[in-house]
Coordinates of N, CA, C and O in Angstrom, one line a residue:
D26 N 89.4 17.5 1.9 CA 89.2 16.1 1.5 C 88.6 16.0 0.0 O 88.9 15.0 -0.3
E27 N 88.2 16.7 -0.7 CA 88.7 17.2 -2.1 C 89.6 16.1 -2.5 O 89.0 15.4 -3.3
T28 N 90.7 16.6 -1.8 CA 91.9 16.2 -3.1 C 91.9 14.7 -2.8 O 92.4 14.5 -3.4
E29 N 92.1 14.8 -1.6 CA 92.5 13.1 -1.2 C 91.5 12.2 -1.6 O 91.7 11.5 -2.2
H30 N 89.9 12.2 -2.1 CA 89.0 12.2 -2.6 C 89.8 11.4 -4.4 O 89.5 10.6 -4.6
R31 N 89.9 12.8 -5.0 CA 90.0 12.7 -5.9 C 91.8 11.6 -6.5 O 91.4 10.5 -7.1
L32 N 92.4 11.6 -4.7 CA 94.1 11.0 -5.4 C 93.1 9.6 -5.0 O 93.8 8.2 -5.6
L33 N 92.2 9.6 -4.3 CA 92.2 7.7 -3.8 C 91.3 7.3 -5.3 O 91.2 6.1 -6.1
A34 N 90.5 8.2 -5.5 CA 90.1 7.4 -7.1 C 91.0 7.7 -7.8 O 90.8 6.4 -8.9
A35 N 91.2 8.2 -8.1 CA 92.7 7.9 -9.5 C 93.7 6.8 -8.8 O 94.4 5.8 -9.8
A36 N 94.0 7.0 -7.7 CA 94.4 5.4 -7.4 C 94.0 4.5 -7.7 O 94.3 2.8 -8.1
L37 N 92.7 4.1 -7.2 CA 92.0 2.7 -7.5 C 91.5 2.7 -9.3 O 92.0 1.5 -9.6
T38 N 91.5 3.6 -9.8 CA 92.0 4.1 -11.3 C 92.9 2.9 -11.9 O 92.6 2.0 -12.7
R39 N 94.2 3.4 -11.7 CA 95.4 3.0 -11.9 C 95.0 1.1 -11.3 O 96.9 1.2 -11.2
R40 N 94.9 0.9 -10.3 CA 95.0 -0.4 -9.6 C 95.9 -0.1 -8.0 O 96.3 -1.4 -8.2
L41 N 96.3 0.2 -7.7 CA 97.2 1.3 -7.2 C 97.0 0.7 -5.5 O 95.7 0.6 -5.5
P42 N 96.9 0.1 -4.9 CA 96.6 -0.9 -3.5 C 97.1 0.4 -2.4 O 98.1 1.8 -3.2
V43 N 96.5 1.1 -1.8 CA 96.4 1.9 -0.9 C 96.0 1.8 0.0 O 95.3 0.7 1.4
L44 N 97.2 2.0 1.4 CA 96.9 1.5 2.5 C 96.5 3.0 3.0 O 97.0 3.5 3.4
G45 N 95.6 3.0 4.2 CA 94.9 4.3 4.8 C 94.9 4.0 6.3 O 94.9 3.0 7.2
I46 N 95.9 5.1 6.9 CA 96.0 4.7 8.3 C 95.5 6.4 9.2 O 95.3 7.6 8.5
C47 N 94.7 5.6 10.2 CA 94.2 6.7 11.4 C 92.9 7.5 10.3 O 92.1 6.8 9.8
R48 N 93.2 8.8 9.9 CA 92.2 9.5 8.9 C 92.2 8.7 7.5 O 91.2 8.9 6.8
G49 N 93.1 8.5 7.5 CA 92.9 7.6 5.8 C 92.4 6.8 5.7 O 91.7 6.8 5.0
M50 N 92.6 5.7 7.0 CA 91.2 4.8 6.7 C 89.8 5.0 6.8 O 89.0 4.9 6.1
Q51 N 89.7 6.0 7.2 CA 88.4 6.6 7.7 C 87.8 7.5 5.8 O 86.4 7.5 6.0
L52 N 88.9 7.7 5.8 CA 88.2 8.5 4.7 C 88.3 7.9 3.2 O 87.1 7.3 2.8
I53 N 89.1 6.4 3.4 CA 88.4 5.1 2.6 C 87.4 4.4 2.5 O 86.6 4.3 2.1
N54 N 87.0 4.3 4.0 CA 85.4 3.5 4.2 C 84.5 4.8 4.1 O 83.6 4.0 3.7
V55 N 84.7 5.8 4.4 CA 83.5 6.8 3.6 C 83.2 7.3 2.5 O 82.2 7.3 1.3
F56 N 84.7 6.9 1.9 CA 84.7 6.8 0.0 C 83.5 5.7 -0.4 O 83.4 5.8 -1.4
F57 N 83.7 4.7 0.3 CA 83.5 3.5 0.2 C 81.9 3.3 0.4 O 81.2 2.3 0.4
G58 N 81.3 4.5 1.0 CA 80.0 4.1 1.1 C 79.7 3.7 3.1 O 78.8 3.7 3.3
G59 N 80.5 3.9 3.9 CA 80.8 3.8 5.0 C 80.3 5.2 5.9 O 80.2 5.9 5.2
R60 N 80.1 4.8 7.1 CA 79.8 5.7 7.9 C 80.7 6.0 9.3 O 81.5 5.2 9.3
L61 N 81.1 7.4 9.9 CA 81.6 7.1 11.1 C 81.4 6.9 12.0 O 80.0 8.2 12.1
V62 N 81.7 6.8 13.3 CA 81.4 6.9 14.2 C 81.7 8.7 14.7 O 83.4 8.4 15.3
P63 N 80.9 9.4 15.4 CA 81.3 10.5 15.7 C 82.3 10.5 17.5 O 83.2 11.4 17.5
D64 N 81.8 9.3 18.0 CA 82.5 9.8 19.0 C 82.8 7.9 19.9 O 82.1 7.0 20.1
L65 N 83.8 7.6 19.5 CA 84.2 6.4 20.1 C 84.2 6.2 21.3 O 83.6 4.6 21.7
S66 N 84.0 7.3 22.6 CA 83.9 6.7 23.8 C 83.2 5.9 24.0 O 82.9 5.1 24.7
R67 N 81.8 5.9 23.3 CA 80.6 5.2 23.5 C 80.5 3.8 23.0 O 80.2 2.4 23.2
H68 N 81.8 3.3 22.1 CA 82.3 2.1 21.7 C 83.5 1.5 22.0 O 83.9 0.6 21.0
S69 N 84.2 2.2 22.9 CA 85.5 1.3 23.0 C 85.3 1.2 24.6 O 84.8 1.3 25.4
S70 N 86.4 0.2 24.6 CA 86.7 -0.1 26.7 C 87.8 1.1 27.0 O 88.2 1.7 26.5
P71 N 87.8 1.6 28.4 CA 88.3 2.1 29.5 C 89.3 2.3 28.9 O 89.5 3.3 28.9
E72 N 90.2 1.6 28.8 CA 91.8 1.5 28.3 C 92.1 2.9 27.2 O 92.7 3.3 26.6
H73 N 90.8 2.1 26.0 CA 91.3 2.7 24.9 C 91.1 4.4 25.0 O 91.1 5.0 24.0
R74 N 90.2 4.7 25.7 CA 89.7 6.0 26.1 C 90.9 6.7 25.9 O 90.3 8.2 26.3
R75 N 91.8 6.4 26.7 CA 92.9 7.8 27.0 C 93.6 8.1 25.9 O 94.2 7.1 25.0
P76 N 93.9 8.9 25.5 CA 94.4 9.7 24.4 C 96.0 9.1 24.7 O 96.4 9.1 25.6
G77 N 96.3 8.5 23.5 CA 97.6 7.8 23.3 C 97.5 6.2 23.5 O 98.6 5.6 23.9
A78 N 96.5 6.2 24.1 CA 96.3 4.3 24.8 C 96.7 3.2 23.4 O 96.2 3.6 22.2
M79 N 97.4 2.3 24.0 CA 97.7 1.4 23.1 C 96.8 0.0 22.5 O 96.0 -0.1 23.9
H80 N 96.7 -0.2 21.5 CA 95.8 -0.9 21.1 C 95.9 -2.3 20.0 O 96.9 -1.9 19.0
A81 N 95.8 -3.0 19.5 CA 96.1 -4.1 19.1 C 94.8 -4.1 17.5 O 93.8 -4.0 17.9
V82 N 96.3 -4.0 16.6 CA 95.1 -4.3 15.3 C 95.2 -5.4 14.8 O 96.7 -5.9 14.1
D83 N 94.4 -6.0 14.3 CA 94.5 -7.4 12.9 C 94.9 -6.5 11.8 O 94.3 -6.4 11.2
I84 N 95.6 -7.3 11.6 CA 95.6 -7.7 9.6 C 95.7 -8.9 9.3 O 95.9 -9.9 9.4
V85 N 94.6 -8.0 8.3 CA 93.7 -9.5 7.0 C 94.3 -9.2 6.1 O 94.1 -10.2 5.8
E86 N 95.0 -8.2 5.7 CA 95.3 -8.7 3.9 C 96.7 -9.4 4.0 O 97.8 -9.1 4.7
E87 N 96.7 -10.0 3.4 CA 97.9 -11.2 3.3 C 99.1 -10.6 2.5 O 100.0 -11.0 3.5
R88 N 99.2 -10.0 1.7 CA 99.7 -9.2 1.4 C 100.9 -8.7 2.5 O 102.1 -8.2 2.8
V89 N 99.8 -7.9 3.5 CA 100.2 -6.8 3.9 C 101.4 -7.4 5.1 O 102.0 -6.9 5.9
R90 N 100.2 -8.4 5.6 CA 100.5 -9.3 6.7 C 102.3 -10.2 6.4 O 103.1 -9.8 7.4
A91 N 102.3 -10.9 5.3 CA 104.0 -10.9 4.3 C 104.8 -10.1 4.7 O 105.6 -10.0 4.9
H92 N 105.0 -8.4 4.3 CA 105.3 -7.5 3.8 C 105.7 -7.4 5.7 O 106.8 -7.0 6.1
L93 N 105.0 -7.3 6.4 CA 104.9 -6.8 8.0 C 105.7 -8.0 8.9 O 105.9 -7.7 9.8
E94 N 105.6 -9.4 8.2 CA 105.9 -10.3 9.2 C 105.2 -10.7 10.1 O 105.6 -10.3 11.2
S95 N 103.8 -10.1 10.2 CA 102.8 -9.8 11.7 C 101.6 -10.4 11.5 O 101.0 -9.8 9.5
D96 N 100.7 -10.7 12.1 CA 98.9 -10.8 11.7 C 98.6 -9.8 12.9 O 97.8 -9.5 12.4
R97 N 99.5 -9.1 13.8 CA 98.6 -8.0 14.7 C 99.7 -7.4 15.1 O 101.1 -7.6 14.9
L98 N 99.6 -6.0 15.5 CA 100.2 -5.0 15.8 C 99.6 -4.2 16.6 O 98.5 -4.1 16.8
E99 N 100.9 -3.4 17.7 CA 100.2 -2.8 18.6 C 100.4 -1.1 17.6 O 101.5 -1.0 17.5
V100 N 98.8 -0.2 18.0 CA 99.2 0.8 17.9 C 98.6 1.4 18.7 O 97.9 1.4 19.7
N101 N 98.9 3.4 18.6 CA 98.2 3.9 19.7 C 96.6 4.8 19.1 O 97.1 5.0 17.8
S102 N 96.4 5.7 20.0 CA 95.2 6.1 19.5 C 94.8 7.4 20.1 O 94.9 8.0 21.4
Y103 N 94.6 8.4 19.4 CA 94.6 9.9 19.8 C 92.9 10.7 18.8 O 93.3 12.0 18.8
H104 N 92.5 9.8 18.8 CA 91.0 10.5 18.2 C 89.6 9.9 18.5 O 90.0 9.1 19.7
G105 N 89.0 10.8 18.6 CA 87.6 10.6 18.9 C 86.4 9.8 18.5 O 86.0 9.4 18.7
Q106 N 86.7 10.2 16.8 CA 85.9 9.4 16.1 C 86.5 7.9 14.9 O 87.7 8.2 15.4
G107 N 85.6 7.3 14.5 CA 86.4 6.5 14.0 C 85.3 5.2 13.0 O 84.2 5.9 13.2
V108 N 85.6 4.2 13.0 CA 84.8 3.3 12.0 C 84.5 1.8 13.1 O 85.8 1.4 13.6
T109 N 83.6 1.5 13.3 CA 83.2 0.0 13.8 C 82.6 -1.0 12.8 O 82.0 -0.3 11.9
L110 N 82.6 -2.0 12.7 CA 82.4 -2.7 12.2 C 80.7 -2.7 11.8 O 80.5 -3.0 10.5
E111 N 79.9 -2.4 12.4 CA 78.7 -2.1 11.9 C 78.5 -0.3 10.8 O 77.4 -0.3 10.5
T112 N 80.0 0.7 10.8 CA 79.6 1.7 10.1 C 81.1 1.7 8.7 O 81.0 1.8 8.2
L113 N 81.3 0.3 9.0 CA 82.1 0.1 7.8 C 81.7 -0.5 6.7 O 80.0 -1.5 6.5
A114 N 81.9 0.4 5.4 CA 81.6 -0.1 4.3 C 81.3 -1.3 3.8 O 82.3 -2.8 4.3
P115 N 80.6 -1.6 3.0 CA 80.0 -3.2 2.6 C 80.9 -3.7 1.9 O 81.5 -5.3 2.1
D116 N 81.8 -3.1 1.1 CA 83.2 -3.8 0.1 C 84.4 -3.8 1.1 O 85.4 -3.8 0.4
L117 N 84.1 -3.2 2.6 CA 85.7 -3.4 2.9 C 85.4 -4.6 4.3 O 84.4 -5.3 4.3
R118 N 86.6 -4.9 4.5 CA 87.0 -5.5 5.7 C 87.9 -5.5 6.7 O 89.0 -4.7 6.4

């Protein structure tokens, strides 16, 4: 955790773009003052609770959308904790 926090801080200092996937997204959220939901099963649909369940992710950053040539992706989930709009850091979207 400490190493990843230092790497994130160094990337931000150098104004490098950072993309966090799964735990990386959680780390970025906490770094910026957000929180994690310890049990996502209380905040998700029954379909999302199955390990490996597919669900949509909206891509909001225009540069990422242009690179992926898509504004939405289907991903799978194997985690129990995560970030909701209520626990998202104030400076993130």
